[in-house]
Short mmCIF file of C-alpha atoms in Angstrom, two decimals:
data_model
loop_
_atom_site.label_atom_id
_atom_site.label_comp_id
_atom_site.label_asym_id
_atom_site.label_seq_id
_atom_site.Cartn_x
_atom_site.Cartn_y
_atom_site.Cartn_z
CA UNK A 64 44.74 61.65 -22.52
CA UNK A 65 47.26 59.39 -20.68
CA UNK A 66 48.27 56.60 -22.95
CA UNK A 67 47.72 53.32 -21.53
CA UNK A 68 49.14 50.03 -23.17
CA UNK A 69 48.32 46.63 -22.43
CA UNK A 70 51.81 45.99 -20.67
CA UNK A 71 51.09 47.95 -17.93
CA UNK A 72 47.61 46.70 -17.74
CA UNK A 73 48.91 42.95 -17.25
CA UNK A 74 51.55 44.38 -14.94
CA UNK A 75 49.11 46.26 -12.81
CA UNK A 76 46.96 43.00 -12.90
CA UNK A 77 50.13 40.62 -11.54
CA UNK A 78 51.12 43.06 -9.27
CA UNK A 79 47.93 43.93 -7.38
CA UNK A 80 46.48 47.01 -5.31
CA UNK A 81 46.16 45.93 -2.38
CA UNK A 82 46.47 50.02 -1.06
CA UNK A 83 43.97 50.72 -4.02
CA UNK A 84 46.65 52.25 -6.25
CA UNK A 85 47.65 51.60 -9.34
CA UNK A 86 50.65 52.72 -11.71
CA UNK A 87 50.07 56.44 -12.62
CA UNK A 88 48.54 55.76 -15.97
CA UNK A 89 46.23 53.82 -14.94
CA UNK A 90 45.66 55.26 -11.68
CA UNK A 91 44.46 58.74 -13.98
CA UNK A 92 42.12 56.72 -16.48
CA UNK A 93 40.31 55.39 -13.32
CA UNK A 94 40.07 58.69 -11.87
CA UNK A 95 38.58 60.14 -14.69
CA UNK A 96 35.79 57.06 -15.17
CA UNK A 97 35.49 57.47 -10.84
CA UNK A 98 34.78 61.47 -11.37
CA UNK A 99 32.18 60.98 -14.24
CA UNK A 100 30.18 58.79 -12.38
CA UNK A 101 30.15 60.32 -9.00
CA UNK A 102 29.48 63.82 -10.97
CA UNK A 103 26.71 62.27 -12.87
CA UNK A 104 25.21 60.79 -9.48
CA UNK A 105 25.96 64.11 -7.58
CA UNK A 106 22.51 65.55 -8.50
CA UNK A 107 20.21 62.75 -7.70
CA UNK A 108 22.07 62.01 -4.44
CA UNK A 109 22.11 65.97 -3.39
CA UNK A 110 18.57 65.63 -3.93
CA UNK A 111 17.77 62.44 -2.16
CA UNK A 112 20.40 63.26 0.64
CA UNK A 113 19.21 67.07 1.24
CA UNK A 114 15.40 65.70 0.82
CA UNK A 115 15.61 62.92 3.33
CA UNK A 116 18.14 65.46 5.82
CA UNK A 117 15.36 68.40 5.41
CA UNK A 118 12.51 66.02 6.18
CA UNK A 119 13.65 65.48 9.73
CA UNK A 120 12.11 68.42 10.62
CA UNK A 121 9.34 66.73 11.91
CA UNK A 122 11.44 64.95 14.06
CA UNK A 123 13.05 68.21 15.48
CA UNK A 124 9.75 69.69 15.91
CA UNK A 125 8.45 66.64 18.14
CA UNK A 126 11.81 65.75 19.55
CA UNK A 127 13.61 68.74 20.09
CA UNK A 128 11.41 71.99 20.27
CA UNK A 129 13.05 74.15 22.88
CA UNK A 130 15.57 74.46 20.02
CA UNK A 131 13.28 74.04 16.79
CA UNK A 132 14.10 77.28 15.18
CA UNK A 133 17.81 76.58 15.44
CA UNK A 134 17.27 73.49 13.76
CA UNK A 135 15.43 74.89 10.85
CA UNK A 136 17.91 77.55 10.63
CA UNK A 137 21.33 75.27 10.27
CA UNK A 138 19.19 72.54 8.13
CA UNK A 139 17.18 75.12 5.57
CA UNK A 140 19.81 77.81 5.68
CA UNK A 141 23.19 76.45 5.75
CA UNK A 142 23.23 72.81 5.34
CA UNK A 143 21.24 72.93 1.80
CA UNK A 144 22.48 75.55 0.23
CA UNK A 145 25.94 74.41 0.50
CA UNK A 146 25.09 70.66 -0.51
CA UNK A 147 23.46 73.11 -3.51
CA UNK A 148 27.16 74.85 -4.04
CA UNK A 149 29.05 71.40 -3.69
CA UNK A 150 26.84 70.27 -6.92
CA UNK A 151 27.39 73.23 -8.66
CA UNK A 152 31.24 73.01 -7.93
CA UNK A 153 31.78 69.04 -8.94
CA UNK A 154 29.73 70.11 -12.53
CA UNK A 155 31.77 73.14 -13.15
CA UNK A 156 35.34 71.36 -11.97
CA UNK A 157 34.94 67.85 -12.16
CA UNK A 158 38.33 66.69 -9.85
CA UNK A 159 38.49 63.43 -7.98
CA UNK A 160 39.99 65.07 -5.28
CA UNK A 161 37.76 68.28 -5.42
CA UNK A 162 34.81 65.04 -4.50
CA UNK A 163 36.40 62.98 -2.16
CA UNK A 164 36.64 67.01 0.18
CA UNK A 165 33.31 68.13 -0.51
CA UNK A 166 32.18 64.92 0.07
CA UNK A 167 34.01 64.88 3.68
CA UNK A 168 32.59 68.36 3.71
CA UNK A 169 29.40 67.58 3.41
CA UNK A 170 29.25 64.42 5.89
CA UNK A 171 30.99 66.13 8.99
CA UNK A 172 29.19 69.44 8.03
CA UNK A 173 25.62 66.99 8.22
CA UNK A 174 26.78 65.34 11.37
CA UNK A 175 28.06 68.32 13.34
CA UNK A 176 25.21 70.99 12.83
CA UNK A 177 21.87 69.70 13.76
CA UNK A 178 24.52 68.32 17.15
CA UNK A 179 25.83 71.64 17.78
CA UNK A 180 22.30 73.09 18.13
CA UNK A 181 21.21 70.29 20.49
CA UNK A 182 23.79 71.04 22.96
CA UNK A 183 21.52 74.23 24.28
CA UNK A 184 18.76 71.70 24.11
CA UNK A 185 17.26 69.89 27.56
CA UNK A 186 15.04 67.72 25.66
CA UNK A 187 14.65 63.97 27.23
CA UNK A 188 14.74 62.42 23.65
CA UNK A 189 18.17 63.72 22.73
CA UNK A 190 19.45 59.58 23.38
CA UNK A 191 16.95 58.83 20.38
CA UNK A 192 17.87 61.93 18.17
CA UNK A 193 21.65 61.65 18.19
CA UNK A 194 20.79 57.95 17.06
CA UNK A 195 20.17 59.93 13.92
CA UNK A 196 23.59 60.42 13.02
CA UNK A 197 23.74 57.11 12.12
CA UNK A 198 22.24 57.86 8.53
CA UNK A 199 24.24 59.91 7.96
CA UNK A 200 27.58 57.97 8.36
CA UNK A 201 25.55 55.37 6.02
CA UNK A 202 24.71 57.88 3.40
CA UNK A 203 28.38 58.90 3.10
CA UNK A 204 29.93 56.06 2.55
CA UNK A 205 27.18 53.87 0.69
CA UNK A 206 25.67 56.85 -1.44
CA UNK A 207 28.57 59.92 -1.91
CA UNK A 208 30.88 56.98 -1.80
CA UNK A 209 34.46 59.26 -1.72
CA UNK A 210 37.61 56.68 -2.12
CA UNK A 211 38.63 54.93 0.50
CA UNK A 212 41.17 57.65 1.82
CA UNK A 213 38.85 59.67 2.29
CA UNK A 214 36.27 57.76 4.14
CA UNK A 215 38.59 57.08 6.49
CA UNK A 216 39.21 60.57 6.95
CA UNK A 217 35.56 61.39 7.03
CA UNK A 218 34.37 58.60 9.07
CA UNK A 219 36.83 59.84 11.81
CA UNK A 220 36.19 63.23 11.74
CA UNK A 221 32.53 62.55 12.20
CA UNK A 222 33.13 60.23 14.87
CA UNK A 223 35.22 63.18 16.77
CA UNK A 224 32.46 65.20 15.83
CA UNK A 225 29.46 63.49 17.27
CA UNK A 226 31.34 62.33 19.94
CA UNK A 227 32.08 65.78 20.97
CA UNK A 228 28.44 67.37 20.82
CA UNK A 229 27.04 64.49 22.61
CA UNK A 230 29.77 64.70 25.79
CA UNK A 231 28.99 68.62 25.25
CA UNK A 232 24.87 68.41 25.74
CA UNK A 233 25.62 66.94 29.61
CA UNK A 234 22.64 64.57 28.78
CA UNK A 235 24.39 61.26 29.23
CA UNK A 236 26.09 59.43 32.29
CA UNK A 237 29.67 58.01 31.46
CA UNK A 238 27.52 54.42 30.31
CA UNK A 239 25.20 55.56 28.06
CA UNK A 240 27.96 57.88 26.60
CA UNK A 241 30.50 55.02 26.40
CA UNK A 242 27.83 52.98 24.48
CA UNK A 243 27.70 55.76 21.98
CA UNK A 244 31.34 55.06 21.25
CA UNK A 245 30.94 51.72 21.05
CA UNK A 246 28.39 52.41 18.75
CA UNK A 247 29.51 54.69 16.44
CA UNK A 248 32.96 53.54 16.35
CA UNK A 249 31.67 49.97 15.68
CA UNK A 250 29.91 51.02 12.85
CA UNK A 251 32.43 53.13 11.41
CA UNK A 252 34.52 50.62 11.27
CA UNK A 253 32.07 48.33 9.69
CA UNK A 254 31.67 50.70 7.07
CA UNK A 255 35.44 51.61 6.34
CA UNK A 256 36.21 47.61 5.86
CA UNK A 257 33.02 47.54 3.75
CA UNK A 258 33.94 50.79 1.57
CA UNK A 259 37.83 49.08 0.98
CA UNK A 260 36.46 46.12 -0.51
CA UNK A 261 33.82 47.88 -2.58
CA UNK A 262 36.47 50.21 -3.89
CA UNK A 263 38.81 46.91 -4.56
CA UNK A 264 35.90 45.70 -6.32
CA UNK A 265 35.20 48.47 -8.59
CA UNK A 266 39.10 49.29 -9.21
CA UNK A 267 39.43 45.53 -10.16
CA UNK A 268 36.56 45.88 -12.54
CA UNK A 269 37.72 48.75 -13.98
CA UNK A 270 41.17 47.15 -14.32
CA UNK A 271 38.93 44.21 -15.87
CA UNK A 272 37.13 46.56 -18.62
CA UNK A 273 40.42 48.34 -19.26
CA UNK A 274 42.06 45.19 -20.29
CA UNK A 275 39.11 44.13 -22.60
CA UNK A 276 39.17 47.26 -24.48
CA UNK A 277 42.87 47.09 -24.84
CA UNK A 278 42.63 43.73 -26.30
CA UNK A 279 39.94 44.56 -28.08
CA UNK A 280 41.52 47.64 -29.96
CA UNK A 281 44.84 45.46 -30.45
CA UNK A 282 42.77 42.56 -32.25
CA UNK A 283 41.49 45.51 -34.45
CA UNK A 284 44.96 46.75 -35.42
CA UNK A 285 46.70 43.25 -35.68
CA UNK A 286 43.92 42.68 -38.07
CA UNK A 287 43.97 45.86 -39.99
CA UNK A 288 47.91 45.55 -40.31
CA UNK A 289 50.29 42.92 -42.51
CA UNK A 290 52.25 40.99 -39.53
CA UNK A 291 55.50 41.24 -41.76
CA UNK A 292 55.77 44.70 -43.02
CA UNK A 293 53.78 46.45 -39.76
CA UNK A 294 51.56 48.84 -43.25
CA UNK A 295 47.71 48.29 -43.38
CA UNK A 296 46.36 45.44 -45.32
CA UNK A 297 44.37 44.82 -48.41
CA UNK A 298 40.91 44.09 -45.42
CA UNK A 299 41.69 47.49 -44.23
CA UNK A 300 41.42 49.30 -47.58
CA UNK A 301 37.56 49.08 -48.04
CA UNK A 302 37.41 51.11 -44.24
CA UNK A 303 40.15 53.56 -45.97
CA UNK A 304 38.15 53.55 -48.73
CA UNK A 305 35.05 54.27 -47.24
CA UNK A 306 35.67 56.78 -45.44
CA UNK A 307 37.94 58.70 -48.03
CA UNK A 308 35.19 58.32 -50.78
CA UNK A 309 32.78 59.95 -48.47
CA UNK A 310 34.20 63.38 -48.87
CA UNK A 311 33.76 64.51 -52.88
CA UNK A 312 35.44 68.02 -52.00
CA UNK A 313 38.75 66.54 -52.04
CA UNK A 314 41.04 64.59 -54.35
CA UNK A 315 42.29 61.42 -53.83
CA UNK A 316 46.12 60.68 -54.73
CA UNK A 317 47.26 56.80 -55.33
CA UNK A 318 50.84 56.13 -55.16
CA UNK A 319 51.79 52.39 -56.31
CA UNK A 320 55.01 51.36 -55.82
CA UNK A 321 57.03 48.41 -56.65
CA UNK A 322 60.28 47.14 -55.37
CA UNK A 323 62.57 46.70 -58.62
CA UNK A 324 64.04 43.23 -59.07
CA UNK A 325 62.71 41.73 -56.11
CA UNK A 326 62.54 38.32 -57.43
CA UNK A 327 66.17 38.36 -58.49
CA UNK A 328 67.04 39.87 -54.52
CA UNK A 329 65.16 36.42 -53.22
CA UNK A 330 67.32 34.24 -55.17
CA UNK A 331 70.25 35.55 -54.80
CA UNK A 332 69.83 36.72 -50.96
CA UNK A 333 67.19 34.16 -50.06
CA UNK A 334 63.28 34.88 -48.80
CA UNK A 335 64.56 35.97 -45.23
CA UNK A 336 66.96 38.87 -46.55
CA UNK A 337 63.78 39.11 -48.93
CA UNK A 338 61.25 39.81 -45.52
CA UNK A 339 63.81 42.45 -43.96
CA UNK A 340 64.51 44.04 -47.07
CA UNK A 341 60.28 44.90 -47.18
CA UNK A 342 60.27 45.73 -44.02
CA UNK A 343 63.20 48.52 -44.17
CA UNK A 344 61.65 49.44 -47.50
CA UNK A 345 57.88 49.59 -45.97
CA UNK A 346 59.04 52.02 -42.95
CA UNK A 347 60.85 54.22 -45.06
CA UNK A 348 57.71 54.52 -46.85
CA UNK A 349 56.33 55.30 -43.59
CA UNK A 350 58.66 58.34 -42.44
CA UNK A 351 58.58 59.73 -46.09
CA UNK A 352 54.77 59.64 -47.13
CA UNK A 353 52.66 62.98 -46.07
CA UNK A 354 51.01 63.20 -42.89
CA UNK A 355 47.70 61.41 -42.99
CA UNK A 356 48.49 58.94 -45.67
CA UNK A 357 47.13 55.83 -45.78
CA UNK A 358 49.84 53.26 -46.52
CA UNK A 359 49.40 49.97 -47.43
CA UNK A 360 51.02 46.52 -48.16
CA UNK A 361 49.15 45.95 -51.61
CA UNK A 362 50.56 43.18 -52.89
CA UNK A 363 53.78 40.93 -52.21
CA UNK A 364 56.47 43.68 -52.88
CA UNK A 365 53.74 46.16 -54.00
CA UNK A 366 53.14 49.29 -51.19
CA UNK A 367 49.69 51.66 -51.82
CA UNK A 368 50.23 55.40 -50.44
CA UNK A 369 46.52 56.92 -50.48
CA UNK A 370 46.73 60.36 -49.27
CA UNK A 371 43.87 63.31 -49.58
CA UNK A 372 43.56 67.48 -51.52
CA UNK A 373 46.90 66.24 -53.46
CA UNK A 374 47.28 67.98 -56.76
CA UNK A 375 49.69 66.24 -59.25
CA UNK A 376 52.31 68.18 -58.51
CA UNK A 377 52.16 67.19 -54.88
CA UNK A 378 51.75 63.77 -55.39
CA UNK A 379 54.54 63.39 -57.93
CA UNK A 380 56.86 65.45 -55.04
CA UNK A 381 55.56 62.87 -52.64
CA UNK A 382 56.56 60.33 -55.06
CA UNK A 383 59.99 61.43 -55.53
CA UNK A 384 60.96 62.31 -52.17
CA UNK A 385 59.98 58.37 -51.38
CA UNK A 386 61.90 57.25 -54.21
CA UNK A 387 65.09 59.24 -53.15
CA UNK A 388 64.95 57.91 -49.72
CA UNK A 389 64.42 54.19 -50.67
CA UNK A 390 67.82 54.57 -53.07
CA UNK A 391 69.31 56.39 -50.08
CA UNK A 392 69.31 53.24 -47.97
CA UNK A 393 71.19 51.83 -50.22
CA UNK A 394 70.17 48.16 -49.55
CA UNK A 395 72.42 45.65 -51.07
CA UNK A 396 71.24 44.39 -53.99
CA UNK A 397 74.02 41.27 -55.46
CA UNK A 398 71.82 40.59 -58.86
CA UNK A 399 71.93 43.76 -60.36
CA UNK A 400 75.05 45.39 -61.57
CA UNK A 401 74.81 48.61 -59.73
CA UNK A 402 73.79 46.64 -56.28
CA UNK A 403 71.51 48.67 -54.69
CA UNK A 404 67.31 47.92 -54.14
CA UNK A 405 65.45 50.80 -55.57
CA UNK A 406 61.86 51.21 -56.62
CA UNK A 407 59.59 52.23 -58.97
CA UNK A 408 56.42 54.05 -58.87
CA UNK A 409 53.13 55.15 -60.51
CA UNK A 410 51.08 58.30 -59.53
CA UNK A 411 47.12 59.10 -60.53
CA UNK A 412 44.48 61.08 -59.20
CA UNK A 413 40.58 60.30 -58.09
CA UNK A 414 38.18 62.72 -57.46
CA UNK A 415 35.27 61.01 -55.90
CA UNK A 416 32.86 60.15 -56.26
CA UNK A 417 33.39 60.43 -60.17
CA UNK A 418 36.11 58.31 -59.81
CA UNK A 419 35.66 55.10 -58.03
CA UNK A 420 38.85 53.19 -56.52
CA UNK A 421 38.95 50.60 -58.50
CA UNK A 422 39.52 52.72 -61.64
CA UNK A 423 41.71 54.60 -59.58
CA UNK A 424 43.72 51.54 -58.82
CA UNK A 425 43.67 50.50 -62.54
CA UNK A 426 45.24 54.28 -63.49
CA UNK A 427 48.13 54.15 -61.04
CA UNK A 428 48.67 50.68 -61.57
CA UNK A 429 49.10 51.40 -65.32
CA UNK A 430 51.57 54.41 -64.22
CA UNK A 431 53.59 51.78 -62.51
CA UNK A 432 53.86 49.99 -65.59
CA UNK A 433 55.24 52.89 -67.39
CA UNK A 434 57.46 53.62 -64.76
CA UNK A 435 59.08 50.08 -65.05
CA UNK A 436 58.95 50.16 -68.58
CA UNK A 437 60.53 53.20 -68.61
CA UNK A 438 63.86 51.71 -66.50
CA UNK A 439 62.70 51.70 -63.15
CA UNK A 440 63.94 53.97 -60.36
CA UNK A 441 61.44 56.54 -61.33
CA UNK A 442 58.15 58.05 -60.96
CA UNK A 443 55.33 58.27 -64.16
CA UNK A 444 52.41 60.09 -63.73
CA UNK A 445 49.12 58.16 -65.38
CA UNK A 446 47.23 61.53 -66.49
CA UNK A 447 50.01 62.10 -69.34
CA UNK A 448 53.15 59.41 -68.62
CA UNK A 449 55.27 62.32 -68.11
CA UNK A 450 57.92 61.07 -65.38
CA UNK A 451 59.38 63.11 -62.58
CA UNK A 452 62.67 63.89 -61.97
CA UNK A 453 64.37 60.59 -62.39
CA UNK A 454 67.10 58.52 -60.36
CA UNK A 455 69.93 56.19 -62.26
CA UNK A 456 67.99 53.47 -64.20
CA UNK A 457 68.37 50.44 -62.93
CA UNK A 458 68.50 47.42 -66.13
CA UNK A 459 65.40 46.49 -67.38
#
């Protein structure tokens, strides 16, 4: 799916649409909502539409019987069962565009056919039954309800249709004709005025909604995320939790990490060197831990990695590789002889539900001890405290 951000939503918003359009990510979201909704309406108005266009039958029968069995003919026989295929086709490709045409389709095929038959009529009610028509430029644009394009285009090519079968049934003087114009071009205007503000209506809606759920989703991260480090949070680690405890086919691996010295890098560099030495250290974190860890800010220089089906082995590799790439940063470091920030880190396994996370927590937390007492810079596994592969020791 197109990603939309908030930006553009508050952009779109400043900007207007006054030729309902917006940008081109948001203009494909709203197509997608617009072609739901008209394709979950298309049944119930094919069946109202066809129903209501079917049932003037009795009308043809009264009004326009030298011609009755050309009536039934174009309504039973051509105009249904292709209001039928139009369903079918908007259910099996659901397009905005593919609606807005069969919608057209449909309105200048309604318009046109029961007309074309009444040309070869002489009946002296054919002033009364073009009339008719009339519903049918109301259906279109207040039931099918195509975008505004293309009730434009429909509402004219009806117009040129009806026009056209009336002048061609000889049944009118130039008056009577001309007030058919008036009529029909009256009301199609009417309508096409009506249908732009509807359609400014729903797209500002939309644009409304849009916005809401945006804001609503970035309230949900801002609060599931530490503001300085960009990691989750301690609130977000009951959700983690939650949903990683649910599974008892796989193991849980806890990586606890701990940046060495950080007290000492305060004083000497001061707390805002401090803050942008966690937040080089956190997003290294980031672009070393496995895909689909769960990384966290645990504490004020601790970081939590909580990834899932990890044997020790894996873990401990995981471990390492984040260990190498914090040294590899080589952060300044002016209280400690060697001068550069490195961490230390403790490793243990959960497999739920036997093991519940705070005992989890308590094992890798006790690794991390270990792995500190052991000279920092290194990695100690809390099943048996044997350490990986280990970097320079930094002084204890």
């Amino acid at each position: 799916m197109t990603v939309v951000t908030l930006d553009q939503v508050e952009r779109q918003r400043a900007r207007g649409f006054r030729f309902l359009r917006f940008f081109p990510e948001i203009e494909v979201r709203f197509r997608k909502g617009y072609v739901a909704e008209r394709v979950r309406l298309a049944v119930i108005w094919g069946i109202i539409g066809t129903l209501i266009y079917d049932l003037v039958y009795f009308g043809d029968r009264t009004m326009m019987a030298d011609v009755f069995s050309g009536l039934v003919t174009v309504r039973f026989f051509i105009f249904t069962p292709f209001v039928i295929a139009c369903i079918l086709a908007v259910r099996r490709w659901p397009n905005a565009a593919l609606y807005d045409v069969l919608s057209v389709a449909i309105a200048v095929l309604g318009v046109t056919l029961p007309m074309a038959v009444a040309i070869k009529s002489d009946s002296p009610y054919l002033f009364v039954y073009q009339n008719g028509n009339s519903a049918a430029f109301l259906f279109f644009v207040i039931a099918l309800r195509p975008r505004f394009p293309a009730i434009v285009i429909g509402l004219v090519l009806m117009c040129a249709s009806h026009f056209t079968t009336t002048s061609l049934t000889g049944a009118f003087d130039a008056v009577t004709y001309s007030g058919i114009v008036t009529f029909y071009v009256t009301l199609s205007i009417f309508l096409a005025v009506s249908a732009y503000f509807l359609e400014h209506k729903d797209r500002q809606s939309f644009l409304n909604q849009l916005r809401g759920s945006l804001l609503y989703q970035q309230l949900e991260h801002n609060a599931d995320r530490d503001e300085l480090s960009g990691l989750l949070n301690r609130r977000s680690l009951a959700r983690v939790r939650d949903a990683l405890w649910s599974d008892a086919s796989h193991s849980i691996a806890a990586i606890l990490l701990d940046i060495d010295h950080f007290k000492r890098f305060n004083d000497v560099h001061g707390h805002i060197e401090g803050d942008a030495c966690i937040r080089a250290v956190s997003q290294c974190i980031l672009g070393n831990a496995d895909e689909g860890a769960h990384v966290f800010r645990f504490g004020g220089e601790e970081i939590l990695v909580l990834s899932v089906g990890h044997t020790s082995l894996q873990a401990l590799a995981q471990a390492e590789r984040i260990r190498t790439a914090v040294e590899a940063l080589a952060i300044p470091h002016r209280g400690l002889e060697d001068g550069c920030v490195t961490v230390s880190l403790g490793v243990a396994l959960a497999f739920p539900p036997v093991t519940a996370l705070e005992r989890l927590l308590q094992d890798v937390d006790a690794a991390l001890y270990e792995a500190k007492h052991r000279g920092r810079n290194t990695v100690a596994l809390a099943d048996d405290l044997i350490p990986s592969s280990r970097g320079d020791s930094a002084a204890a």
